[in-house]
Amino acid sequence: MEFTMEDIKVGLKNTVTDKVTDKNTAKTMGSGSLEVYATPAMTCLMEKASTEALEPLLADGWTTVGISLEVQHKAATPMGMKVRAEAEVAAVDGRKITFTVKAFDEREEIGFGTHERFAVMKEKFMSKAAGKAKM
Protein backbone atom coordinates (compact mmCIF):
# COMPACT_ATOMS: atom_id res chain seq x y z
CA MET A 1 0.00 0.00 0.00
CA GLU A 2 1.43 3.38 -0.94
CA PHE A 3 1.28 6.05 1.67
CA THR A 4 0.81 9.77 1.12
CA MET A 5 2.22 12.43 3.38
CA GLU A 6 -0.66 14.87 2.83
CA ASP A 7 -1.63 14.99 6.53
CA ILE A 8 1.89 16.00 7.59
CA LYS A 9 2.12 19.76 7.22
CA VAL A 10 4.72 22.43 7.93
CA GLY A 11 3.94 23.90 11.33
CA LEU A 12 2.83 20.62 12.95
CA LYS A 13 4.12 20.72 16.56
CA ASN A 14 4.58 18.41 19.50
CA THR A 15 6.02 18.77 22.99
CA VAL A 16 7.26 16.09 25.40
CA THR A 17 8.70 16.35 28.90
CA ASP A 18 11.25 14.64 31.09
CA LYS A 19 12.87 15.14 34.48
CA VAL A 20 16.58 15.00 35.25
CA THR A 21 17.23 11.90 37.37
CA ASP A 22 20.21 9.69 38.03
CA LYS A 23 19.16 7.63 34.98
CA ASN A 24 19.69 10.40 32.41
CA THR A 25 22.75 12.26 33.63
CA ALA A 26 25.93 12.55 31.61
CA LYS A 27 27.75 10.55 34.29
CA THR A 28 25.29 7.63 34.14
CA MET A 29 24.90 7.63 30.36
CA GLY A 30 28.65 7.74 29.79
CA SER A 31 28.68 11.00 27.85
CA GLY A 32 30.53 12.91 30.56
CA SER A 33 31.50 12.85 34.21
CA LEU A 34 28.96 15.28 35.70
CA GLU A 35 25.52 14.76 37.19
CA VAL A 36 23.66 17.04 34.77
CA TYR A 37 21.19 16.24 31.97
CA ALA A 38 23.05 14.27 29.33
CA THR A 39 23.27 15.38 25.72
CA PRO A 40 22.10 11.91 24.57
CA ALA A 41 19.04 12.25 26.82
CA MET A 42 18.26 15.66 25.34
CA THR A 43 18.59 14.42 21.77
CA CYS A 44 16.43 11.40 22.57
CA LEU A 45 13.73 13.71 23.95
CA MET A 46 13.91 15.81 20.77
CA GLU A 47 13.50 12.67 18.64
CA LYS A 48 10.61 11.52 20.82
CA ALA A 49 8.81 14.84 20.29
CA SER A 50 9.28 14.47 16.54
CA THR A 51 8.24 10.82 16.40
CA GLU A 52 5.13 11.33 18.49
CA ALA A 53 4.06 14.25 16.29
CA LEU A 54 3.97 11.95 13.25
CA GLU A 55 2.76 8.58 14.52
CA PRO A 56 -0.98 9.43 14.67
CA LEU A 57 -0.86 10.62 11.05
CA LEU A 58 0.79 7.55 9.53
CA ALA A 59 -1.05 4.80 7.68
CA ASP A 60 -1.15 1.30 9.18
CA GLY A 61 2.13 -0.49 8.65
CA TRP A 62 4.17 2.73 8.43
CA THR A 63 6.53 4.47 10.85
CA THR A 64 9.37 6.95 10.68
CA VAL A 65 13.06 6.48 11.34
CA GLY A 66 15.59 9.12 12.26
CA ILE A 67 18.12 9.84 9.53
CA SER A 68 19.92 12.91 10.87
CA LEU A 69 20.18 15.01 13.99
CA GLU A 70 22.24 18.16 14.34
CA VAL A 71 21.96 19.88 17.70
CA GLN A 72 23.75 22.19 20.07
CA HIS A 73 23.50 21.57 23.81
CA LYS A 74 24.14 25.02 25.19
CA ALA A 75 23.24 24.92 28.91
CA ALA A 76 23.48 22.42 31.76
CA THR A 77 20.42 21.25 33.67
CA PRO A 78 20.86 19.91 37.23
CA MET A 79 19.21 16.92 38.86
CA GLY A 80 15.54 17.35 39.71
CA MET A 81 14.68 19.94 37.06
CA LYS A 82 12.04 19.36 34.42
CA VAL A 83 12.99 19.41 30.75
CA ARG A 84 10.76 19.78 27.71
CA ALA A 85 11.49 19.26 24.03
CA GLU A 86 9.55 20.86 21.21
CA ALA A 87 9.52 19.66 17.62
CA GLU A 88 7.99 21.53 14.69
CA VAL A 89 7.78 20.34 11.10
CA ALA A 90 9.83 22.74 8.99
CA ALA A 91 9.68 20.88 5.65
CA VAL A 92 8.17 17.82 3.99
CA ASP A 93 9.99 16.47 0.92
CA GLY A 94 8.45 13.22 -0.26
CA ARG A 95 8.83 10.83 2.66
CA LYS A 96 11.49 12.98 4.41
CA ILE A 97 10.28 15.23 7.21
CA THR A 98 12.54 17.94 8.63
CA PHE A 99 11.96 19.33 12.11
CA THR A 100 13.29 22.25 14.07
CA VAL A 101 13.84 21.02 17.60
CA LYS A 102 14.39 22.89 20.85
CA ALA A 103 14.83 21.85 24.47
CA PHE A 104 14.20 23.89 27.60
CA ASP A 105 14.62 23.42 31.31
CA GLU A 106 12.63 25.40 33.86
CA ARG A 107 14.86 28.47 33.37
CA GLU A 108 16.07 28.65 29.77
CA GLU A 109 16.55 27.11 26.35
CA ILE A 110 19.17 24.39 26.73
CA GLY A 111 19.44 23.11 23.17
CA PHE A 112 18.31 23.51 19.58
CA GLY A 113 18.83 22.09 16.13
CA THR A 114 17.33 20.17 13.25
CA HIS A 115 16.17 16.58 12.97
CA GLU A 116 15.19 14.61 9.86
CA ARG A 117 12.97 11.54 9.78
CA PHE A 118 12.00 9.29 6.89
CA ALA A 119 8.71 7.41 6.50
CA VAL A 120 9.16 3.67 5.94
CA MET A 121 7.03 0.55 5.73
CA LYS A 122 7.73 -1.29 9.00
CA GLU A 123 7.76 -4.81 7.56
CA LYS A 124 10.01 -3.96 4.60
CA PHE A 125 12.40 -1.97 6.83
CA MET A 126 12.69 -4.74 9.44
CA SER A 127 13.13 -7.41 6.78
CA LYS A 128 16.04 -5.49 5.29
CA ALA A 129 17.58 -4.96 8.74
CA ALA A 130 17.21 -8.66 9.61
CA GLY A 131 18.91 -9.55 6.33
CA LYS A 132 22.15 -8.05 7.65
CA ALA A 133 22.36 -10.73 10.32
CA LYS A 134 22.27 -13.46 7.67
CA MET A 135 25.29 -12.17 5.78
Tab-separated table of N, CA and C in Angstrom:
chain	number	residue	atom	x	y	z
A	1	MET	N	0.840	-1.175	0.000
A	1	MET	CA	0.000	0.000	0.000
A	1	MET	C	0.888	1.242	0.000
A	2	GLU	N	0.643	2.138	-0.903
A	2	GLU	CA	1.428	3.377	-0.943
A	2	GLU	C	0.816	4.368	0.032
A	3	PHE	N	1.664	5.127	0.608
A	3	PHE	CA	1.284	6.054	1.672
A	3	PHE	C	1.540	7.481	1.199
A	4	THR	N	0.595	8.364	1.459
A	4	THR	CA	0.814	9.767	1.119
A	4	THR	C	1.087	10.550	2.388
A	5	MET	N	1.814	11.613	2.246
A	5	MET	CA	2.220	12.432	3.381
A	5	MET	C	1.328	13.663	3.525
A	6	GLU	N	0.157	13.662	2.892
A	6	GLU	CA	-0.661	14.868	2.832
A	6	GLU	C	-1.112	15.393	4.188
A	7	ASP	N	-1.204	14.535	5.208
A	7	ASP	CA	-1.627	14.992	6.528
A	7	ASP	C	-0.491	15.635	7.323
A	8	ILE	N	0.742	15.444	6.880
A	8	ILE	CA	1.892	16.001	7.587
A	8	ILE	C	2.223	17.351	6.964
A	9	LYS	N	1.996	18.396	7.733
A	9	LYS	CA	2.116	19.760	7.223
A	9	LYS	C	3.185	20.546	7.982
A	10	VAL	N	3.814	21.488	7.283
A	10	VAL	CA	4.721	22.431	7.928
A	10	VAL	C	3.943	23.133	9.037
A	11	GLY	N	4.575	23.254	10.185
A	11	GLY	CA	3.937	23.901	11.326
A	11	GLY	C	3.388	22.929	12.352
A	12	LEU	N	3.268	21.627	11.993
A	12	LEU	CA	2.826	20.618	12.952
A	12	LEU	C	3.798	20.605	14.128
A	13	LYS	N	3.270	20.637	15.374
A	13	LYS	CA	4.124	20.724	16.560
A	13	LYS	C	3.790	19.631	17.565
A	14	ASN	N	4.782	19.319	18.376
A	14	ASN	CA	4.577	18.413	19.498
A	14	ASN	C	5.586	18.751	20.589
A	15	THR	N	5.175	18.530	21.827
A	15	THR	CA	6.025	18.774	22.992
A	15	THR	C	5.993	17.553	23.900
A	16	VAL	N	7.150	17.170	24.419
A	16	VAL	CA	7.257	16.092	25.396
A	16	VAL	C	8.112	16.586	26.564
A	17	THR	N	7.973	15.918	27.709
A	17	THR	CA	8.701	16.352	28.899
A	17	THR	C	9.472	15.204	29.533
A	18	ASP	N	10.414	15.579	30.369
A	18	ASP	CA	11.251	14.636	31.093
A	18	ASP	C	11.670	15.325	32.391
A	19	LYS	N	12.319	14.590	33.256
A	19	LYS	CA	12.870	15.143	34.482
A	19	LYS	C	14.281	14.605	34.622
A	20	VAL	N	15.197	15.435	35.078
A	20	VAL	CA	16.578	15.001	35.248
A	20	VAL	C	16.663	14.130	36.506
A	21	THR	N	17.050	12.872	36.285
A	21	THR	CA	17.225	11.905	37.373
A	21	THR	C	18.592	11.254	37.216
A	22	ASP	N	18.921	10.383	38.140
A	22	ASP	CA	20.210	9.694	38.034
A	22	ASP	C	20.297	8.796	36.802
A	23	LYS	N	19.169	8.495	36.165
A	23	LYS	CA	19.164	7.633	34.978
A	23	LYS	C	19.548	8.357	33.690
A	24	ASN	N	19.423	9.683	33.659
A	24	ASN	CA	19.687	10.405	32.407
A	24	ASN	C	20.748	11.495	32.552
A	25	THR	N	21.645	11.312	33.505
A	25	THR	CA	22.747	12.265	33.632
A	25	THR	C	23.898	11.863	32.712
A	26	ALA	N	24.753	12.829	32.431
A	26	ALA	CA	25.933	12.554	31.609
A	26	ALA	C	26.801	11.485	32.259
A	27	LYS	N	26.926	11.532	33.575
A	27	LYS	CA	27.754	10.551	34.288
A	27	LYS	C	27.205	9.135	34.102
A	28	THR	N	25.899	8.956	34.268
A	28	THR	CA	25.289	7.629	34.140
A	28	THR	C	25.292	7.137	32.700
A	29	MET	N	25.010	8.035	31.764
A	29	MET	CA	24.904	7.628	30.362
A	29	MET	C	26.261	7.484	29.681
A	30	GLY	N	27.316	7.903	30.354
A	30	GLY	CA	28.653	7.743	29.791
A	30	GLY	C	29.067	8.821	28.811
A	31	SER	N	28.326	9.930	28.786
A	31	SER	CA	28.681	10.999	27.847
A	31	SER	C	29.447	12.128	28.534
A	32	GLY	N	29.790	11.923	29.786
A	32	GLY	CA	30.535	12.911	30.558
A	32	GLY	C	30.680	12.429	31.983
A	33	SER	N	31.235	13.269	32.832
A	33	SER	CA	31.502	12.846	34.209
A	33	SER	C	30.662	13.595	35.247
A	34	LEU	N	29.729	14.449	34.775
A	34	LEU	CA	28.958	15.277	35.700
A	34	LEU	C	27.510	14.807	35.823
A	35	GLU	N	26.910	15.124	36.946
A	35	GLU	CA	25.520	14.758	37.192
A	35	GLU	C	24.583	15.875	36.752
A	36	VAL	N	24.555	16.085	35.430
A	36	VAL	CA	23.659	17.038	34.765
A	36	VAL	C	22.995	16.301	33.608
A	37	TYR	N	21.926	16.875	33.067
A	37	TYR	CA	21.191	16.242	31.968
A	37	TYR	C	22.130	15.952	30.812
A	38	ALA	N	22.135	14.712	30.374
A	38	ALA	CA	23.054	14.268	29.328
A	38	ALA	C	22.609	14.731	27.954
A	39	THR	N	23.566	15.036	27.110
A	39	THR	CA	23.265	15.384	25.721
A	39	THR	C	22.500	14.253	25.024
A	40	PRO	N	22.894	12.970	25.200
A	40	PRO	CA	22.101	11.905	24.567
A	40	PRO	C	20.652	11.875	25.055
A	41	ALA	N	20.409	12.213	26.310
A	41	ALA	CA	19.038	12.251	26.822
A	41	ALA	C	18.261	13.386	26.164
A	42	MET	N	18.919	14.526	25.992
A	42	MET	CA	18.261	15.665	25.345
A	42	MET	C	17.922	15.342	23.894
A	43	THR	N	18.858	14.738	23.173
A	43	THR	CA	18.593	14.424	21.765
A	43	THR	C	17.508	13.360	21.648
A	44	CYS	N	17.483	12.413	22.572
A	44	CYS	CA	16.425	11.397	22.571
A	44	CYS	C	15.063	12.049	22.790
A	45	LEU	N	14.994	13.017	23.692
A	45	LEU	CA	13.735	13.706	23.949
A	45	LEU	C	13.288	14.487	22.714
A	46	MET	N	14.235	15.093	22.007
A	46	MET	CA	13.911	15.805	20.768
A	46	MET	C	13.361	14.843	19.713
A	47	GLU	N	13.995	13.676	19.593
A	47	GLU	CA	13.502	12.674	18.641
A	47	GLU	C	12.125	12.174	19.038
A	48	LYS	N	11.910	11.981	20.335
A	48	LYS	CA	10.611	11.521	20.822
A	48	LYS	C	9.519	12.527	20.465
A	49	ALA	N	9.792	13.813	20.643
A	49	ALA	CA	8.807	14.842	20.289
A	49	ALA	C	8.469	14.765	18.806
A	50	SER	N	9.475	14.558	17.984
A	50	SER	CA	9.283	14.467	16.536
A	50	SER	C	8.492	13.215	16.163
A	51	THR	N	8.898	12.088	16.691
A	51	THR	CA	8.240	10.815	16.397
A	51	THR	C	6.769	10.847	16.792
A	52	GLU	N	6.511	11.313	18.005
A	52	GLU	CA	5.133	11.330	18.491
A	52	GLU	C	4.252	12.317	17.725
A	53	ALA	N	4.841	13.326	17.118
A	53	ALA	CA	4.062	14.252	16.287
A	53	ALA	C	3.526	13.542	15.047
A	54	LEU	N	4.305	12.604	14.515
A	54	LEU	CA	3.975	11.954	13.253
A	54	LEU	C	3.137	10.694	13.381
A	55	GLU	N	3.374	9.907	14.413
A	55	GLU	CA	2.759	8.580	14.517
A	55	GLU	C	1.247	8.569	14.295
A	56	PRO	N	0.468	9.489	14.883
A	56	PRO	CA	-0.984	9.427	14.675
A	56	PRO	C	-1.417	9.696	13.229
A	57	LEU	N	-0.522	10.246	12.423
A	57	LEU	CA	-0.864	10.618	11.050
A	57	LEU	C	-0.437	9.588	10.013
A	58	LEU	N	0.257	8.545	10.457
A	58	LEU	CA	0.788	7.554	9.526
A	58	LEU	C	-0.222	6.438	9.267
A	59	ALA	N	-0.190	5.925	8.051
A	59	ALA	CA	-1.052	4.795	7.681
A	59	ALA	C	-0.591	3.543	8.413
A	60	ASP	N	-1.496	2.587	8.560
A	60	ASP	CA	-1.147	1.304	9.183
A	60	ASP	C	0.044	0.698	8.461
A	61	GLY	N	0.969	0.165	9.235
A	61	GLY	CA	2.134	-0.485	8.655
A	61	GLY	C	3.295	0.454	8.385
A	62	TRP	N	3.128	1.738	8.677
A	62	TRP	CA	4.171	2.733	8.433
A	62	TRP	C	4.681	3.302	9.756
A	63	THR	N	5.916	3.757	9.734
A	63	THR	CA	6.527	4.471	10.851
A	63	THR	C	7.563	5.418	10.274
A	64	THR	N	8.263	6.125	11.151
A	64	THR	CA	9.372	6.948	10.680
A	64	THR	C	10.630	6.541	11.412
A	65	VAL	N	11.754	6.739	10.749
A	65	VAL	CA	13.060	6.477	11.344
A	65	VAL	C	13.889	7.747	11.254
A	66	GLY	N	14.704	7.960	12.272
A	66	GLY	CA	15.586	9.119	12.265
A	66	GLY	C	16.718	8.915	11.289
A	67	ILE	N	17.009	9.958	10.495
A	67	ILE	CA	18.117	9.844	9.532
A	67	ILE	C	19.201	10.890	9.765
A	68	SER	N	18.870	11.959	10.506
A	68	SER	CA	19.916	12.913	10.868
A	68	SER	C	19.461	13.730	12.064
A	69	LEU	N	20.443	14.186	12.819
A	69	LEU	CA	20.183	15.012	13.987
A	69	LEU	C	21.387	15.912	14.184
A	70	GLU	N	21.166	17.200	14.122
A	70	GLU	CA	22.239	18.161	14.337
A	70	GLU	C	21.778	19.136	15.406
A	71	VAL	N	22.410	19.057	16.582
A	71	VAL	CA	21.965	19.884	17.697
A	71	VAL	C	23.138	20.523	18.427
A	72	GLN	N	22.812	21.571	19.134
A	72	GLN	CA	23.746	22.186	20.072
A	72	GLN	C	23.126	22.094	21.455
A	73	HIS	N	23.918	21.630	22.408
A	73	HIS	CA	23.496	21.567	23.806
A	73	HIS	C	24.223	22.717	24.487
A	74	LYS	N	23.478	23.771	24.802
A	74	LYS	CA	24.141	25.015	25.194
A	74	LYS	C	24.055	25.374	26.666
A	75	ALA	N	23.318	24.606	27.479
A	75	ALA	CA	23.240	24.917	28.906
A	75	ALA	C	23.002	23.647	29.702
A	76	ALA	N	23.624	23.583	30.880
A	76	ALA	CA	23.481	22.422	31.764
A	76	ALA	C	22.187	22.510	32.562
A	77	THR	N	21.623	21.331	32.854
A	77	THR	CA	20.418	21.246	33.674
A	77	THR	C	20.694	20.284	34.825
A	78	PRO	N	20.542	20.752	36.069
A	78	PRO	CA	20.857	19.912	37.226
A	78	PRO	C	19.769	18.886	37.539
A	79	MET	N	20.124	17.957	38.391
A	79	MET	CA	19.208	16.921	38.861
A	79	MET	C	17.937	17.560	39.423
A	80	GLY	N	16.809	16.904	39.156
A	80	GLY	CA	15.543	17.346	39.715
A	80	GLY	C	14.753	18.311	38.855
A	81	MET	N	15.393	18.978	37.906
A	81	MET	CA	14.681	19.938	37.059
A	81	MET	C	13.906	19.230	35.960
A	82	LYS	N	12.821	19.859	35.546
A	82	LYS	CA	12.038	19.362	34.419
A	82	LYS	C	12.636	19.882	33.128
A	83	VAL	N	12.509	19.061	32.080
A	83	VAL	CA	12.990	19.408	30.748
A	83	VAL	C	11.851	19.158	29.769
A	84	ARG	N	11.744	20.019	28.767
A	84	ARG	CA	10.761	19.776	27.709
A	84	ARG	C	11.448	19.950	26.360
A	85	ALA	N	11.005	19.154	25.405
A	85	ALA	CA	11.493	19.262	24.029
A	85	ALA	C	10.319	19.573	23.129
A	86	GLU	N	10.561	20.466	22.186
A	86	GLU	CA	9.551	20.859	21.212
A	86	GLU	C	10.064	20.529	19.817
A	87	ALA	N	9.189	19.967	19.010
A	87	ALA	CA	9.517	19.659	17.619
A	87	ALA	C	8.456	20.295	16.734
A	88	GLU	N	8.908	20.921	15.645
A	88	GLU	CA	7.986	21.535	14.692
A	88	GLU	C	8.418	21.170	13.283
A	89	VAL	N	7.467	20.690	12.489
A	89	VAL	CA	7.777	20.337	11.102
A	89	VAL	C	8.144	21.608	10.340
A	90	ALA	N	9.342	21.599	9.761
A	90	ALA	CA	9.833	22.741	8.986
A	90	ALA	C	9.723	22.495	7.488
A	91	ALA	N	9.759	21.214	7.076
A	91	ALA	CA	9.676	20.883	5.648
A	91	ALA	C	9.252	19.428	5.482
A	92	VAL	N	8.535	19.181	4.384
A	92	VAL	CA	8.165	17.823	3.989
A	92	VAL	C	8.591	17.677	2.533
A	93	ASP	N	9.469	16.702	2.267
A	93	ASP	CA	9.993	16.470	0.925
A	93	ASP	C	9.837	14.985	0.626
A	94	GLY	N	8.735	14.638	-0.042
A	94	GLY	CA	8.448	13.223	-0.264
A	94	GLY	C	8.187	12.560	1.076
A	95	ARG	N	8.984	11.521	1.384
A	95	ARG	CA	8.826	10.826	2.661
A	95	ARG	C	9.781	11.351	3.739
A	96	LYS	N	10.559	12.389	3.432
A	96	LYS	CA	11.486	12.978	4.405
A	96	LYS	C	10.830	14.170	5.088
A	97	ILE	N	10.854	14.159	6.421
A	97	ILE	CA	10.275	15.235	7.208
A	97	ILE	C	11.398	15.886	8.007
A	98	THR	N	11.518	17.197	7.897
A	98	THR	CA	12.537	17.942	8.625
A	98	THR	C	11.879	18.731	9.744
A	99	PHE	N	12.448	18.636	10.929
A	99	PHE	CA	11.958	19.335	12.111
A	99	PHE	C	12.967	20.358	12.601
A	100	THR	N	12.465	21.443	13.180
A	100	THR	CA	13.286	22.253	14.067
A	100	THR	C	12.977	21.730	15.459
A	101	VAL	N	14.013	21.552	16.257
A	101	VAL	CA	13.842	21.019	17.599
A	101	VAL	C	14.491	21.967	18.601
A	102	LYS	N	13.862	22.064	19.756
A	102	LYS	CA	14.387	22.895	20.849
A	102	LYS	C	14.141	22.162	22.154
A	103	ALA	N	15.023	22.409	23.127
A	103	ALA	CA	14.833	21.855	24.472
A	103	ALA	C	14.997	22.970	25.490
A	104	PHE	N	14.219	22.874	26.546
A	104	PHE	CA	14.196	23.890	27.600
A	104	PHE	C	14.192	23.217	28.958
A	105	ASP	N	14.854	23.828	29.936
A	105	ASP	CA	14.621	23.419	31.309
A	105	ASP	C	13.699	24.463	31.927
A	106	GLU	N	13.570	24.488	33.213
A	106	GLU	CA	12.633	25.402	33.857
A	106	GLU	C	13.094	26.860	33.810
A	107	ARG	N	14.332	27.105	33.404
A	107	ARG	CA	14.860	28.472	33.365
A	107	ARG	C	15.155	29.016	31.980
A	108	GLU	N	15.582	28.136	31.045
A	108	GLU	CA	16.072	28.653	29.769
A	108	GLU	C	16.081	27.584	28.676
A	109	GLU	N	16.324	28.038	27.455
A	109	GLU	CA	16.553	27.106	26.348
A	109	GLU	C	17.900	26.444	26.578
A	110	ILE	N	17.914	25.118	26.492
A	110	ILE	CA	19.166	24.390	26.731
A	110	ILE	C	19.741	23.755	25.473
A	111	GLY	N	18.943	23.705	24.402
A	111	GLY	CA	19.440	23.111	23.174
A	111	GLY	C	18.524	23.395	22.006
A	112	PHE	N	19.082	23.273	20.793
A	112	PHE	CA	18.308	23.515	19.577
A	112	PHE	C	18.985	22.824	18.406
A	113	GLY	N	18.238	22.673	17.329
A	113	GLY	CA	18.834	22.095	16.135
A	113	GLY	C	17.796	21.656	15.127
A	114	THR	N	18.207	20.721	14.263
A	114	THR	CA	17.325	20.165	13.246
A	114	THR	C	17.387	18.638	13.314
A	115	HIS	N	16.285	18.043	12.950
A	115	HIS	CA	16.170	16.583	12.969
A	115	HIS	C	15.383	16.167	11.729
A	116	GLU	N	15.888	15.137	11.031
A	116	GLU	CA	15.192	14.606	9.863
A	116	GLU	C	14.747	13.183	10.138
A	117	ARG	N	13.529	12.881	9.682
A	117	ARG	CA	12.973	11.535	9.782
A	117	ARG	C	12.495	11.120	8.394
A	118	PHE	N	12.409	9.812	8.183
A	118	PHE	CA	12.002	9.289	6.890
A	118	PHE	C	10.919	8.250	7.111
A	119	ALA	N	9.823	8.356	6.383
A	119	ALA	CA	8.715	7.411	6.502
A	119	ALA	C	9.058	6.113	5.785
A	120	VAL	N	8.848	4.989	6.484
A	120	VAL	CA	9.158	3.672	5.938
A	120	VAL	C	8.031	2.691	6.259
A	121	MET	N	7.932	1.664	5.432
A	121	MET	CA	7.031	0.550	5.731
A	121	MET	C	7.744	-0.318	6.764
A	122	LYS	N	7.098	-0.556	7.898
A	122	LYS	CA	7.732	-1.291	8.999
A	122	LYS	C	8.258	-2.656	8.565
A	123	GLU	N	7.401	-3.442	7.920
A	123	GLU	CA	7.765	-4.810	7.558
A	123	GLU	C	8.952	-4.843	6.598
A	124	LYS	N	8.921	-4.009	5.588
A	124	LYS	CA	10.007	-3.959	4.604
A	124	LYS	C	11.319	-3.514	5.274
A	125	PHE	N	11.228	-2.498	6.136
A	125	PHE	CA	12.405	-1.974	6.829
A	125	PHE	C	13.026	-3.047	7.726
A	126	MET	N	12.180	-3.727	8.515
A	126	MET	CA	12.685	-4.735	9.440
A	126	MET	C	13.227	-5.958	8.701
A	127	SER	N	12.641	-6.296	7.576
A	127	SER	CA	13.128	-7.407	6.783
A	127	SER	C	14.534	-7.109	6.260
A	128	LYS	N	14.722	-5.901	5.792
A	128	LYS	CA	16.039	-5.486	5.293
A	128	LYS	C	17.064	-5.483	6.426
A	129	ALA	N	16.670	-4.979	7.592
A	129	ALA	CA	17.582	-4.959	8.737
A	129	ALA	C	17.945	-6.372	9.166
A	130	ALA	N	16.969	-7.266	9.206
A	130	ALA	CA	17.212	-8.655	9.606
A	130	ALA	C	18.139	-9.354	8.628
A	131	GLY	N	18.062	-8.960	7.357
A	131	GLY	CA	18.907	-9.549	6.326
A	131	GLY	C	20.391	-9.332	6.599
A	132	LYS	N	20.742	-8.295	7.308
A	132	LYS	CA	22.154	-8.048	7.648
A	132	LYS	C	22.724	-9.154	8.521
A	133	ALA	N	21.903	-9.690	9.412
A	133	ALA	CA	22.364	-10.725	10.324
A	133	ALA	C	22.663	-12.038	9.602
A	134	LYS	N	22.098	-12.223	8.429
A	134	LYS	CA	22.267	-13.464	7.673
A	134	LYS	C	23.486	-13.443	6.777
A	135	MET	N	24.129	-12.301	6.672
A	135	MET	CA	25.289	-12.172	5.779
A	135	MET	C	26.511	-12.791	6.375
